[in-house]
Amino acid sequence: MEKISKDQVKHVAHLARLHVSEEEAAMFTEHLSSIITYAEQLNELDTTNVEPTTHVLDIKNVMRKDEPKQWITQEEALKNAPDHKDGHFRVPSILE
Amino acid sequence: MALFDYTIKQLEEKVHNGEITVEELVNASYERIHEVDDEVHAFLTLNEENARAQAKELDKQADKTAALFGMPSGIKDNIVTKSLRTTCASQFLDNFHDPLYNATVVQKLSEQKAVTIGKLNMDEFAMGSSNENSSYEPTRNPWNTDYVPGGSSGGSAAAVAAGEVLFALGSDTGGSIRQPAAFCGVVGLKPTYGRVSRFGLVAFASSLDQIGPLTRTVEDNARVLEVIAGHDAMDSTSADIEVPAYTAALTNDVKGLKIAVPKEYLSEGVAPEVKASVMEALKVYESLGATWEEVSLPHSKYAVATYYLLSSSEASANLARFDGVRYGVRSENADNMIDMFKKSRSEGFGEEVKRRIMLGTFALSSGYYDAYYKKAQKVRTLIKQDFEQIFQDYDVVIGPTTPTPAFKVGEKVDDPLTMYANDILTIPVNLAGVPGISIPCGFAKEGLPIGLQIIGKHFDEATVYRTAHAYEQATDHHKQRPQLGGAK
C-alpha cells in the first residue's frame, strides 16, 4: 500500500501552492511514498527522552535597536516586479 | 604553467612586483572560459564588461595590498550580486537581472578587491547532487565530460578545476561544496554553521546552509575564508566569534594529531578504490607523526532520512517567497491570485524542487508534524552527540567525502533515493554543524578524482586546514590537471 494517497498528494500540492497535473500527482504519489517509507527507519530509534535540535548554535533571540534605516526606495522595490502600478505591486483579483 | 596553476600568494607577488597585471589575470579567465565553457557549462552569466573595467581601475591603483587584489573569482548563482543576474539555476528567476544588493560575502570579496568573473551553474535552488537539476545546460565534469561534476555547487567546482577562475564560492546544505569538490579534484570547505554570513544567500534549509570557498589549494582556501568569515549584523545566525588567521595555521606539523576514522565511513557501500585511497592517506598521516583509530558514528546511517525530512521542511517554508509578485516570472495563464501563485510556481520550478516542497509540506502538515519533522529533529540531536563524543578524544575525523567517484550523466536521475544516498558521508556534518573539507587524495581507474574528507570541531577550521595542508604538501594529487580543451 502507498504511504500517501493521490488525494493527499493533491491536498499537499494545494497547501504548497503548486498546480499538479494528474500525471504529476501519480508520480509524486509514488516518489513521496518511497521517500516516506525510507524515512520511517527513524522509528527504529527510541527518542522519547531526546530533545529536538532546531539548529546547532547557542544563540537565542538576537535583537537589534528599533531604528529606521535607509534600505531600498519604493522604485527599487518595484523594479523587479512582474507587474506594478502607481507605486504598488499589482496582482490578479483576489475576490471573484 | 597556466596562470591559475599559481597560488593566490604567488600571483599576489607577481602583481606587486609588476610581473603581471590584473588585466592579464582577468583576460586569462575569460580566454579560458571562451575556450572550454562550451564543454563544461560552469557559467550561467558572465560579468565581462564590468570585470574588465574593474581590472583596468585596479591596475591604476598604487595600493595593491588588499587580501584578494585582482583575483578572478566565480560566485554560485544562489548568492545575490547587485545588478548582476542571479537565477539559482531556476526558470523562476530567469529574468532576475537586477538584484538590489550584494550578499555580505560578495561585499567582503569586493572590499578585498577580488574580481567577479561571473555566476556559476548549480542544481536548481541548490537541490541536487549532480547539477542535472539545473534548469539550464547542466555542468559537466572537466576530468571527463560524460560524468557529472557533482552538486549542487557543481559549477563552482568545475570552474576551479577547469582553470576558469582562481577560486569560487559555493554553498553547502548536505554536501554541496564537498561532494563536487571531491568529484572535480579541488579543495572545498563547508565552514562551521554560523562562521560565514548567509545574508544574501537564497535560503534553502536555514538550519543547515553555509557558504564556503572552492580552490585548488588548501592555502588559497584558508585565505578566502579569512576574508568571508565573521559576524554580520544582517544574519542573526552568524556567530560573534573572532576569526583566526587561518593561513597562519598551515604549519605543516601534524605530529601527535589524533585522528578518528568512523567504521561507518569505510563500510561495504564505499567503493574499494575510494577506500584504498583513504587508507593510503592514513598511512601518509602516520608517516607525518599523527595517529589514527577506528571509531563509530552509530547514528550516521539515519542521517540521509533525517536530512531529507528537515531540509525539505525548511525548503517548503523558504521557497514560499517565490510567489510571482515581487520578482521572478509570473504565469500569464491565471484567472485569480491563488491560481497565479500555483501556476507561476508550477511553471517556474523544476521537478526536484517541487518534490522537495511537497515532501516538506507533507512533513510539516497537521497530523504528521510529530511523526516526521519532530522525530527527525530528535534524531538530529543523536547524530550531533555522536560527533561531540568523538571530539572529546580526537582532533579530527577523517573518511572519504563520497562513497564513489563521479557517476555518469543520466545514471541516477530516475530514482531520487539513489541520488540522495550519494550524500551519506557529507550530510552528518551539516546536521552536527561542524566544519568539513574535501581535498584530492587520488584517482580512480577512469581517471576521476577521489576526495578525502576531514571534519573538525565547531569553529576549529584552523585544525581542519592544518590537517588538510600537511597531507597536501606530502602528496601531489592537487597538482594534477584535467586535459580539457588541450593540456594547459
Coordinates of C-alpha atoms in Angstrom, one line a residue:
Chain A
M1 CA 0.0 0.0 0.0
E2 CA 1.2 3.5 -0.8
K3 CA 2.1 5.6 2.3
I4 CA 0.4 8.6 0.8
S5 CA -2.7 8.6 -1.4
K6 CA -3.1 10.5 -4.7
D7 CA -5.8 12.7 -3.0
Q8 CA -3.3 13.5 -0.2
V9 CA -0.7 14.5 -2.7
K10 CA -3.3 16.8 -4.4
H11 CA -4.1 18.3 -1.0
V12 CA -0.4 18.8 -0.1
A13 CA 0.1 20.5 -3.5
H14 CA -2.7 22.9 -2.8
L15 CA -1.2 23.7 0.6
A16 CA 2.2 24.3 -1.1
R17 CA 0.5 26.4 -3.8
L18 CA 1.6 24.1 -6.6
H19 CA -0.5 23.1 -9.5
V20 CA -0.1 19.4 -10.3
S21 CA -1.4 17.5 -13.3
E22 CA -2.9 14.0 -12.9
E23 CA 0.3 12.6 -14.2
E24 CA 2.4 14.6 -11.8
A25 CA 0.1 13.6 -9.0
A26 CA 0.7 9.9 -9.8
M27 CA 4.4 10.4 -10.0
F28 CA 4.6 12.3 -6.7
T29 CA 2.5 9.7 -5.0
E30 CA 5.0 7.1 -5.9
H31 CA 8.1 9.1 -5.1
L32 CA 6.8 10.5 -1.8
S33 CA 5.6 7.1 -0.7
S34 CA 9.0 5.6 -1.2
I35 CA 10.8 8.5 0.5
I36 CA 8.4 8.3 3.4
T37 CA 8.9 4.6 3.7
Y38 CA 12.6 5.1 3.7
A39 CA 12.3 7.9 6.4
E40 CA 10.4 5.5 8.6
Q41 CA 13.6 3.8 9.5
L42 CA 13.9 6.6 12.1
N43 CA 11.3 4.8 14.1
E44 CA 13.9 2.1 14.9
L45 CA 15.3 4.7 17.4
D46 CA 13.7 5.4 20.7
T47 CA 13.8 9.2 21.1
T48 CA 11.4 9.5 24.0
N49 CA 13.9 11.4 26.2
V50 CA 15.8 13.2 23.4
E51 CA 15.5 16.9 22.9
P52 CA 14.9 18.1 19.3
T53 CA 17.7 20.2 17.7
T54 CA 16.4 23.1 15.7
H55 CA 19.9 24.4 14.9
V56 CA 23.3 23.9 16.5
L57 CA 24.3 27.3 17.7
D58 CA 23.8 28.6 21.2
I59 CA 22.1 31.7 20.0
K60 CA 18.6 32.9 21.0
N61 CA 16.5 36.0 20.2
V62 CA 19.0 38.2 18.5
M63 CA 17.6 41.7 18.8
R64 CA 18.6 45.0 17.3
K65 CA 17.5 48.5 18.1
D66 CA 14.2 49.5 16.5
E67 CA 15.7 52.4 14.5
P68 CA 14.6 53.4 11.0
K69 CA 17.3 53.0 8.4
Q70 CA 17.6 53.8 4.7
W71 CA 17.4 50.5 2.8
I72 CA 15.7 50.5 -0.6
T73 CA 13.5 53.0 -2.3
Q74 CA 10.0 52.3 -3.4
E75 CA 11.2 52.5 -7.0
E76 CA 13.9 49.9 -6.3
A77 CA 11.4 47.6 -4.6
L78 CA 9.2 47.6 -7.6
K79 CA 11.8 47.3 -10.4
N80 CA 12.0 43.5 -10.5
A81 CA 8.2 43.0 -10.1
P82 CA 6.3 41.3 -12.9
D83 CA 3.5 43.9 -12.6
H84 CA 3.1 47.1 -10.8
K85 CA 1.0 50.3 -10.9
D86 CA 1.0 53.6 -9.1
G87 CA 3.8 52.5 -6.7
H88 CA 2.1 49.2 -5.8
F89 CA 2.6 45.6 -6.8
R90 CA -0.3 44.6 -8.9
V91 CA -1.9 41.1 -8.7
P92 CA -4.9 39.4 -10.3
S93 CA -8.2 39.8 -8.5
I94 CA -8.5 38.2 -5.1
L95 CA -12.3 38.2 -4.8
E96 CA -14.5 36.9 -7.6
Chain B
M1 CA 52.3 26.7 -16.5
A2 CA 48.9 28.4 -16.7
L3 CA 48.4 31.5 -14.6
F4 CA 45.8 29.7 -12.4
D5 CA 48.4 27.0 -11.5
Y6 CA 49.9 29.6 -9.2
T7 CA 48.5 30.2 -5.7
I8 CA 46.9 33.4 -4.7
K9 CA 50.0 34.2 -2.7
Q10 CA 52.3 33.7 -5.7
L11 CA 50.0 35.7 -8.0
E12 CA 49.9 38.5 -5.4
E13 CA 53.7 38.7 -5.5
K14 CA 53.6 38.8 -9.3
V15 CA 51.1 41.6 -9.3
H16 CA 53.0 43.5 -6.6
N17 CA 56.3 43.3 -8.4
G18 CA 54.7 44.3 -11.7
E19 CA 55.3 40.9 -13.4
I20 CA 51.7 40.7 -14.3
T21 CA 48.7 43.0 -14.3
V22 CA 45.1 42.4 -13.0
E23 CA 44.0 42.9 -16.6
E24 CA 46.1 39.9 -17.7
L25 CA 44.6 37.8 -14.9
V26 CA 41.1 38.8 -15.9
N27 CA 41.9 38.2 -19.6
A28 CA 43.2 34.8 -18.8
S29 CA 40.0 33.9 -17.0
Y30 CA 37.7 34.9 -20.0
E31 CA 40.1 33.4 -22.5
R32 CA 39.8 30.1 -20.7
I33 CA 36.1 30.4 -20.4
H34 CA 35.7 31.1 -24.1
E35 CA 37.9 28.1 -24.8
V36 CA 36.3 25.4 -22.6
D37 CA 33.0 26.5 -21.2
D38 CA 31.0 25.2 -24.2
E39 CA 32.0 21.8 -22.9
V40 CA 32.0 22.4 -19.2
H41 CA 28.9 24.8 -18.8
A42 CA 30.1 26.1 -15.5
F43 CA 28.9 29.7 -16.0
L44 CA 25.3 31.0 -16.3
T45 CA 26.1 34.7 -16.5
L46 CA 29.4 36.5 -17.3
N47 CA 30.3 39.8 -15.8
E48 CA 32.8 40.5 -18.6
E49 CA 32.4 44.2 -19.3
N50 CA 32.4 45.2 -15.6
A51 CA 35.2 42.9 -14.7
R52 CA 37.5 44.2 -17.5
A53 CA 36.7 47.8 -16.4
Q54 CA 37.4 46.9 -12.8
A55 CA 40.7 45.3 -13.8
K56 CA 41.9 48.5 -15.5
E57 CA 40.9 50.5 -12.5
L58 CA 42.8 48.2 -10.1
D59 CA 45.9 48.3 -12.3
K60 CA 45.9 52.1 -11.9
Q61 CA 45.9 51.9 -8.0
A62 CA 49.1 52.4 -6.1
D63 CA 47.9 50.5 -3.1
K64 CA 47.7 46.8 -4.1
T65 CA 47.7 45.3 -0.6
A66 CA 44.1 44.1 -0.4
A67 CA 43.9 40.4 0.5
L68 CA 42.5 39.3 -2.8
F69 CA 43.6 42.1 -5.0
G70 CA 42.6 41.4 -8.6
M71 CA 42.0 37.7 -8.1
P72 CA 39.4 36.3 -10.6
S73 CA 36.5 34.6 -8.8
G74 CA 33.2 32.9 -9.6
I75 CA 30.1 33.1 -7.4
K76 CA 27.5 30.4 -7.2
D77 CA 24.2 31.6 -8.6
N78 CA 22.3 31.4 -5.4
I79 CA 24.4 34.2 -3.9
V80 CA 22.9 37.6 -4.6
T81 CA 25.1 40.0 -6.6
K82 CA 24.0 43.6 -7.0
S83 CA 22.9 44.4 -10.6
L84 CA 24.2 41.0 -11.8
R85 CA 21.7 38.4 -12.8
T86 CA 21.0 35.8 -10.0
T87 CA 18.9 32.8 -11.1
C88 CA 19.6 29.9 -8.7
A89 CA 19.6 28.0 -12.0
S90 CA 15.8 28.2 -11.9
Q91 CA 13.4 29.3 -14.6
F92 CA 11.5 31.1 -11.9
L93 CA 14.4 33.6 -11.6
D94 CA 15.4 33.6 -15.3
N95 CA 14.6 37.3 -15.6
F96 CA 16.1 38.4 -12.2
H97 CA 18.6 40.7 -13.9
D98 CA 18.8 43.5 -11.3
P99 CA 19.2 42.3 -7.7
L100 CA 19.2 45.2 -5.3
Y101 CA 22.2 44.4 -3.1
N102 CA 25.3 42.3 -2.6
A103 CA 25.4 39.3 -0.3
T104 CA 27.7 40.0 2.6
V105 CA 30.3 37.5 1.3
V106 CA 30.3 39.3 -2.1
Q107 CA 30.6 42.7 -0.4
K108 CA 33.6 41.3 1.6
L109 CA 35.3 39.9 -1.6
S110 CA 34.7 43.3 -3.2
E111 CA 36.3 45.2 -0.3
Q112 CA 39.4 43.0 -0.7
K113 CA 39.4 43.8 -4.4
A114 CA 38.6 40.3 -5.8
V115 CA 37.1 40.5 -9.3
T116 CA 33.8 38.7 -10.0
I117 CA 34.1 36.9 -13.4
G118 CA 30.6 35.6 -13.4
K119 CA 27.8 33.5 -11.8
L120 CA 28.1 29.7 -11.6
N121 CA 25.8 26.9 -12.5
M122 CA 24.2 24.7 -9.9
D123 CA 21.3 22.4 -9.2
E124 CA 18.1 24.5 -9.1
F125 CA 17.9 26.2 -5.7
A126 CA 20.8 24.0 -4.5
M127 CA 18.7 20.9 -4.6
G128 CA 20.7 18.1 -6.1
S129 CA 24.0 16.2 -6.2
S130 CA 24.8 16.2 -9.9
N131 CA 24.0 19.5 -11.5
E132 CA 21.4 17.7 -13.6
N133 CA 18.7 19.7 -11.8
S134 CA 20.0 22.9 -13.3
S135 CA 17.2 24.3 -15.5
Y136 CA 20.0 25.4 -17.9
E137 CA 22.5 23.2 -19.6
P138 CA 24.0 21.2 -16.7
T139 CA 27.7 21.5 -15.9
R140 CA 29.9 18.6 -16.9
N141 CA 32.9 17.2 -15.0
P142 CA 36.2 18.7 -16.5
W143 CA 38.0 15.4 -16.0
N144 CA 35.6 13.6 -18.3
T145 CA 32.6 15.3 -19.7
D146 CA 30.5 12.1 -19.7
Y147 CA 30.4 12.4 -15.9
V148 CA 28.6 14.7 -13.6
P149 CA 30.6 17.4 -11.6
G150 CA 28.6 16.7 -8.5
G151 CA 26.3 19.2 -6.9
S152 CA 24.8 21.4 -6.0
S153 CA 27.9 23.7 -6.3
G154 CA 28.9 21.8 -9.5
G155 CA 29.6 24.9 -11.5
S156 CA 31.8 26.3 -8.7
A157 CA 33.9 23.1 -8.5
A158 CA 34.1 22.6 -12.3
A159 CA 35.2 26.3 -12.9
V160 CA 38.1 26.0 -10.5
A161 CA 39.1 22.5 -11.8
A162 CA 39.0 23.7 -15.4
G163 CA 41.1 26.8 -14.6
E164 CA 38.4 29.3 -15.5
V165 CA 38.7 31.1 -12.2
L166 CA 41.2 31.1 -9.3
F167 CA 38.6 30.5 -6.7
A168 CA 34.8 30.2 -6.3
L169 CA 32.2 30.5 -3.6
G170 CA 29.7 27.7 -3.2
S171 CA 27.0 26.8 -0.6
D172 CA 26.7 23.5 1.3
T173 CA 23.5 22.3 2.9
G174 CA 24.1 18.5 2.8
G175 CA 27.5 18.2 1.0
S176 CA 27.0 20.7 -1.9
I177 CA 30.6 22.1 -1.6
R178 CA 32.5 19.0 -0.5
Q179 CA 30.9 16.5 -2.9
P180 CA 31.5 18.4 -6.1
A181 CA 35.0 19.3 -4.8
A182 CA 35.7 15.6 -4.5
F183 CA 34.2 14.8 -7.9
C184 CA 36.2 17.6 -9.6
G185 CA 39.5 17.2 -7.7
V186 CA 39.6 20.5 -5.9
V187 CA 39.6 21.8 -2.3
G188 CA 36.2 22.7 -0.9
L189 CA 35.3 23.7 2.7
K190 CA 32.0 23.8 4.5
P191 CA 32.7 26.1 7.4
T192 CA 31.1 25.7 10.9
Y193 CA 27.4 26.7 10.9
G194 CA 27.5 30.4 11.9
R195 CA 31.1 31.0 10.7
V196 CA 30.1 32.8 7.4
S197 CA 27.2 35.2 7.0
R198 CA 24.3 33.9 4.8
F199 CA 22.9 37.4 4.2
G200 CA 22.2 37.4 0.5
L201 CA 22.3 33.6 0.1
V202 CA 19.0 32.4 -1.3
A203 CA 17.8 30.3 1.6
F204 CA 17.3 26.5 1.1
A205 CA 17.4 25.0 4.6
S206 CA 18.3 27.7 7.0
S207 CA 19.4 25.4 9.9
L208 CA 22.0 23.8 7.6
D209 CA 23.1 26.2 4.8
Q210 CA 26.7 27.5 4.9
I211 CA 28.7 29.4 2.3
G212 CA 32.3 28.3 1.7
P213 CA 35.3 28.5 -0.7
L214 CA 36.4 26.2 -3.5
T215 CA 40.0 26.4 -4.6
R216 CA 42.9 24.5 -6.0
T217 CA 45.0 24.5 -2.8
V218 CA 44.4 24.5 0.9
E219 CA 46.3 27.7 1.4
D220 CA 44.1 29.5 -1.1
N221 CA 41.0 28.1 0.6
A222 CA 42.2 29.4 4.0
R223 CA 42.9 32.8 2.5
V224 CA 39.4 33.2 1.1
L225 CA 37.8 32.0 4.3
E226 CA 39.8 34.7 6.2
V227 CA 38.1 37.2 4.0
I228 CA 34.5 36.0 4.1
A229 CA 34.2 34.7 7.7
G230 CA 33.0 36.7 10.6
H231 CA 30.0 38.1 12.4
D232 CA 27.4 40.0 10.4
A233 CA 24.6 42.0 12.0
M234 CA 22.5 41.2 8.9
D235 CA 22.5 37.5 9.7
S236 CA 21.2 36.7 13.2
T237 CA 22.6 33.2 12.9
S238 CA 26.1 34.4 12.3
A239 CA 28.3 33.8 15.3
D240 CA 30.1 36.6 17.1
I241 CA 33.4 34.7 17.4
E242 CA 36.8 36.0 16.4
V243 CA 38.1 34.9 13.0
P244 CA 41.7 33.4 13.4
A245 CA 44.4 33.8 10.8
Y246 CA 43.7 30.5 9.0
T247 CA 46.8 30.8 6.8
A248 CA 49.0 31.1 9.9
A249 CA 47.6 27.7 11.0
L250 CA 49.3 26.0 8.0
T251 CA 52.3 24.9 9.9
N252 CA 52.8 21.5 8.2
D253 CA 53.0 19.9 11.6
V254 CA 50.6 17.1 12.5
K255 CA 52.8 15.3 15.0
G256 CA 50.6 13.9 17.7
L257 CA 47.4 14.8 15.9
K258 CA 44.7 12.3 16.9
I259 CA 42.5 11.1 14.0
A260 CA 39.2 9.3 14.3
V261 CA 38.2 7.1 11.4
P262 CA 34.5 6.1 11.6
K263 CA 34.0 2.5 10.6
E264 CA 30.6 3.5 9.0
Y265 CA 32.6 5.7 6.6
L266 CA 34.5 2.6 5.2
S267 CA 31.6 0.2 5.1
E268 CA 30.6 -2.0 2.2
G269 CA 28.8 0.9 0.4
V270 CA 32.1 2.6 -0.2
A271 CA 33.9 1.7 -3.5
P272 CA 37.1 -0.3 -3.0
E273 CA 39.2 2.2 -4.8
V274 CA 37.9 5.0 -2.6
K275 CA 38.6 3.0 0.5
A276 CA 42.1 2.2 -0.8
S277 CA 42.8 5.9 -1.3
V278 CA 41.7 6.8 2.2
M279 CA 43.8 4.0 3.7
E280 CA 46.8 5.3 1.7
A281 CA 46.1 8.8 3.1
L282 CA 46.0 7.5 6.6
K283 CA 49.5 6.0 6.0
V284 CA 50.7 9.4 4.9
Y285 CA 49.4 10.8 8.2
E286 CA 51.1 8.1 10.2
S287 CA 54.4 8.9 8.4
L288 CA 53.9 12.5 9.4
G289 CA 53.6 11.6 13.1
A290 CA 49.8 11.5 13.5
T291 CA 47.9 8.6 14.9
W292 CA 44.5 7.2 13.9
E293 CA 42.0 4.8 15.4
E294 CA 38.7 3.3 14.3
V295 CA 35.6 4.8 15.9
S296 CA 31.9 4.6 15.4
L297 CA 29.3 7.2 14.5
P298 CA 26.4 4.8 15.2
H299 CA 23.6 7.1 14.0
S300 CA 25.2 8.1 10.7
K301 CA 23.0 5.6 8.8
Y302 CA 20.0 7.6 9.8
A303 CA 21.4 10.9 8.5
V304 CA 20.0 10.8 5.0
A305 CA 16.4 10.2 6.2
T306 CA 16.8 12.9 8.9
Y307 CA 18.3 15.3 6.4
Y308 CA 15.6 14.9 3.7
L309 CA 12.8 15.5 6.2
L310 CA 14.4 18.5 7.8
S311 CA 15.9 20.2 4.7
S312 CA 12.7 19.7 2.7
S313 CA 10.5 21.0 5.5
E314 CA 12.7 24.1 5.8
A315 CA 12.8 24.5 2.0
S316 CA 9.0 24.3 1.8
A317 CA 8.8 27.4 4.1
N318 CA 11.8 29.2 2.5
L319 CA 10.5 28.8 -1.1
A320 CA 7.1 30.2 -0.2
R321 CA 8.6 33.6 -1.0
F322 CA 8.6 32.7 -4.7
D323 CA 5.0 33.9 -5.5
G324 CA 5.4 35.9 -8.7
V325 CA 4.6 39.2 -7.0
R326 CA 7.8 41.0 -6.2
Y327 CA 10.4 39.3 -8.5
G328 CA 10.7 36.3 -10.8
V329 CA 8.5 35.0 -13.5
R330 CA 4.7 35.2 -13.3
S331 CA 2.4 32.8 -15.2
E332 CA 0.3 34.5 -17.8
N333 CA -2.4 31.9 -17.6
A334 CA -4.0 32.7 -14.3
D335 CA -7.6 33.9 -13.5
N336 CA -7.2 34.9 -9.9
M337 CA -4.5 35.3 -7.3
I338 CA -4.3 31.8 -5.8
D339 CA -4.3 30.4 -9.4
M340 CA -1.5 32.9 -10.2
F341 CA 0.6 31.6 -7.3
K342 CA 0.1 28.0 -8.2
K343 CA 0.7 28.4 -11.9
S344 CA 3.7 30.7 -11.5
R345 CA 5.3 28.2 -9.1
S346 CA 4.5 25.2 -11.1
E347 CA 5.8 26.7 -14.4
G348 CA 8.9 28.2 -12.7
F349 CA 10.1 25.3 -10.5
G350 CA 11.7 22.1 -11.8
E351 CA 10.6 18.6 -10.7
E352 CA 13.1 18.1 -7.9
V353 CA 12.3 21.4 -6.3
K354 CA 8.6 20.6 -6.4
R355 CA 9.2 17.1 -5.0
R356 CA 11.1 18.6 -2.0
I357 CA 8.5 21.3 -1.4
M358 CA 5.8 18.6 -1.4
L359 CA 7.7 16.3 0.9
G360 CA 8.4 19.2 3.3
T361 CA 4.8 20.5 3.2
F362 CA 3.7 17.0 4.0
A363 CA 6.2 16.5 6.9
L364 CA 5.0 19.8 8.4
S365 CA 1.3 19.3 7.9
S366 CA -1.2 18.7 10.6
G367 CA -1.2 15.1 11.9
Y368 CA 2.3 14.3 10.5
Y369 CA 4.5 17.0 12.2
D370 CA 5.4 14.9 15.3
A371 CA 5.9 11.7 13.4
Y372 CA 8.2 13.1 10.7
Y373 CA 9.5 16.6 11.4
K374 CA 9.9 16.4 15.1
K375 CA 11.2 12.9 15.0
A376 CA 13.9 14.0 12.6
Q377 CA 14.9 16.9 14.9
K378 CA 15.3 14.4 17.7
V379 CA 17.5 12.1 15.6
R380 CA 19.5 15.1 14.6
T381 CA 20.4 15.5 18.3
L382 CA 21.7 11.9 18.4
I383 CA 23.8 12.5 15.3
K384 CA 25.2 15.7 16.8
Q385 CA 26.0 13.8 20.0
D386 CA 27.9 11.1 18.1
F387 CA 30.4 13.8 16.9
E388 CA 30.6 15.5 20.4
Q389 CA 31.5 12.2 21.9
I390 CA 34.3 11.6 19.3
F391 CA 35.7 15.1 19.6
Q392 CA 36.3 14.6 23.3
D393 CA 39.1 12.2 22.4
Y394 CA 40.2 13.2 18.9
D395 CA 41.2 16.3 17.0
V396 CA 39.7 15.5 13.6
V397 CA 37.5 12.8 11.9
I398 CA 38.7 11.5 8.5
G399 CA 37.0 9.5 5.9
P400 CA 36.0 9.6 2.2
T401 CA 33.9 12.6 1.0
T402 CA 31.7 10.4 -1.2
P403 CA 31.2 6.6 -1.4
T404 CA 32.2 6.6 -5.1
P405 CA 33.9 8.8 -7.6
A406 CA 31.7 10.9 -10.0
F407 CA 28.9 8.9 -11.8
K408 CA 27.8 9.2 -15.4
V409 CA 25.4 11.9 -16.6
G410 CA 21.9 10.3 -16.5
E411 CA 22.9 7.4 -14.3
K412 CA 20.9 8.3 -11.2
V413 CA 18.2 10.7 -12.5
D414 CA 15.3 8.3 -12.4
D415 CA 15.4 7.4 -8.7
P416 CA 15.6 10.2 -6.1
L417 CA 16.6 7.9 -3.3
T418 CA 19.7 6.6 -5.1
M419 CA 20.7 10.1 -5.7
Y420 CA 20.1 11.1 -2.1
A421 CA 22.2 8.2 -0.8
N422 CA 25.3 9.7 -2.5
D423 CA 25.4 12.3 0.3
I424 CA 25.5 9.8 3.2
L425 CA 29.1 10.8 4.2
T426 CA 28.6 14.6 3.9
I427 CA 25.1 15.1 5.4
P428 CA 26.0 14.2 9.1
V429 CA 28.5 17.1 9.1
N430 CA 25.7 19.6 8.3
L431 CA 23.4 18.1 10.8
A432 CA 26.0 18.4 13.5
G433 CA 27.0 21.9 12.3
V434 CA 30.7 21.2 12.3
P435 CA 33.3 22.2 9.6
G436 CA 34.4 19.7 6.9
I437 CA 36.7 19.9 4.0
S438 CA 37.3 17.8 0.9
I439 CA 40.8 17.6 -0.6
P440 CA 42.0 15.5 -3.6
C441 CA 43.5 12.1 -2.4
G442 CA 43.9 10.1 -5.6
F443 CA 42.3 9.0 -8.8
A444 CA 40.0 6.1 -9.7
K445 CA 40.8 3.9 -12.7
E446 CA 38.8 6.0 -15.2
G447 CA 41.0 9.0 -14.1
L448 CA 38.3 10.5 -12.0
P449 CA 39.3 12.3 -8.7
I450 CA 38.7 10.9 -5.2
G451 CA 38.1 13.2 -2.2
L452 CA 39.3 12.9 1.4
Q453 CA 37.0 14.4 4.0
I454 CA 38.4 16.0 7.1
I455 CA 35.9 17.0 9.8
G456 CA 36.7 19.2 12.8
K457 CA 35.2 20.6 16.0
H458 CA 32.9 23.6 16.0
F459 CA 34.8 26.7 14.9
D460 CA 38.1 24.8 14.6
E461 CA 38.6 25.3 10.9
A462 CA 42.2 26.0 11.8
T463 CA 42.9 22.4 12.7
V464 CA 41.0 21.2 9.7
Y465 CA 43.1 23.3 7.4
R466 CA 46.4 22.3 9.1
T467 CA 45.5 18.7 8.7
A468 CA 44.5 19.1 5.1
H469 CA 47.6 21.2 4.3
A470 CA 50.1 18.7 5.8
Y471 CA 48.7 15.9 3.6
E472 CA 48.6 18.1 0.5
Q473 CA 52.2 19.1 1.0
A474 CA 53.2 15.5 1.3
T475 CA 51.5 14.4 -1.9
D476 CA 51.0 15.8 -5.4
H477 CA 47.3 14.9 -6.2
H478 CA 46.4 18.6 -6.2
K479 CA 48.9 19.3 -8.9
Q480 CA 47.1 17.1 -11.5
R481 CA 45.0 18.9 -14.1
P482 CA 42.2 17.8 -16.4
Q483 CA 43.2 17.6 -20.0
L484 CA 40.3 19.8 -21.1
G485 CA 40.4 21.6 -24.4
G486 CA 44.0 20.5 -24.8
A487 CA 46.6 20.4 -22.0
K488 CA 47.1 23.7 -20.2

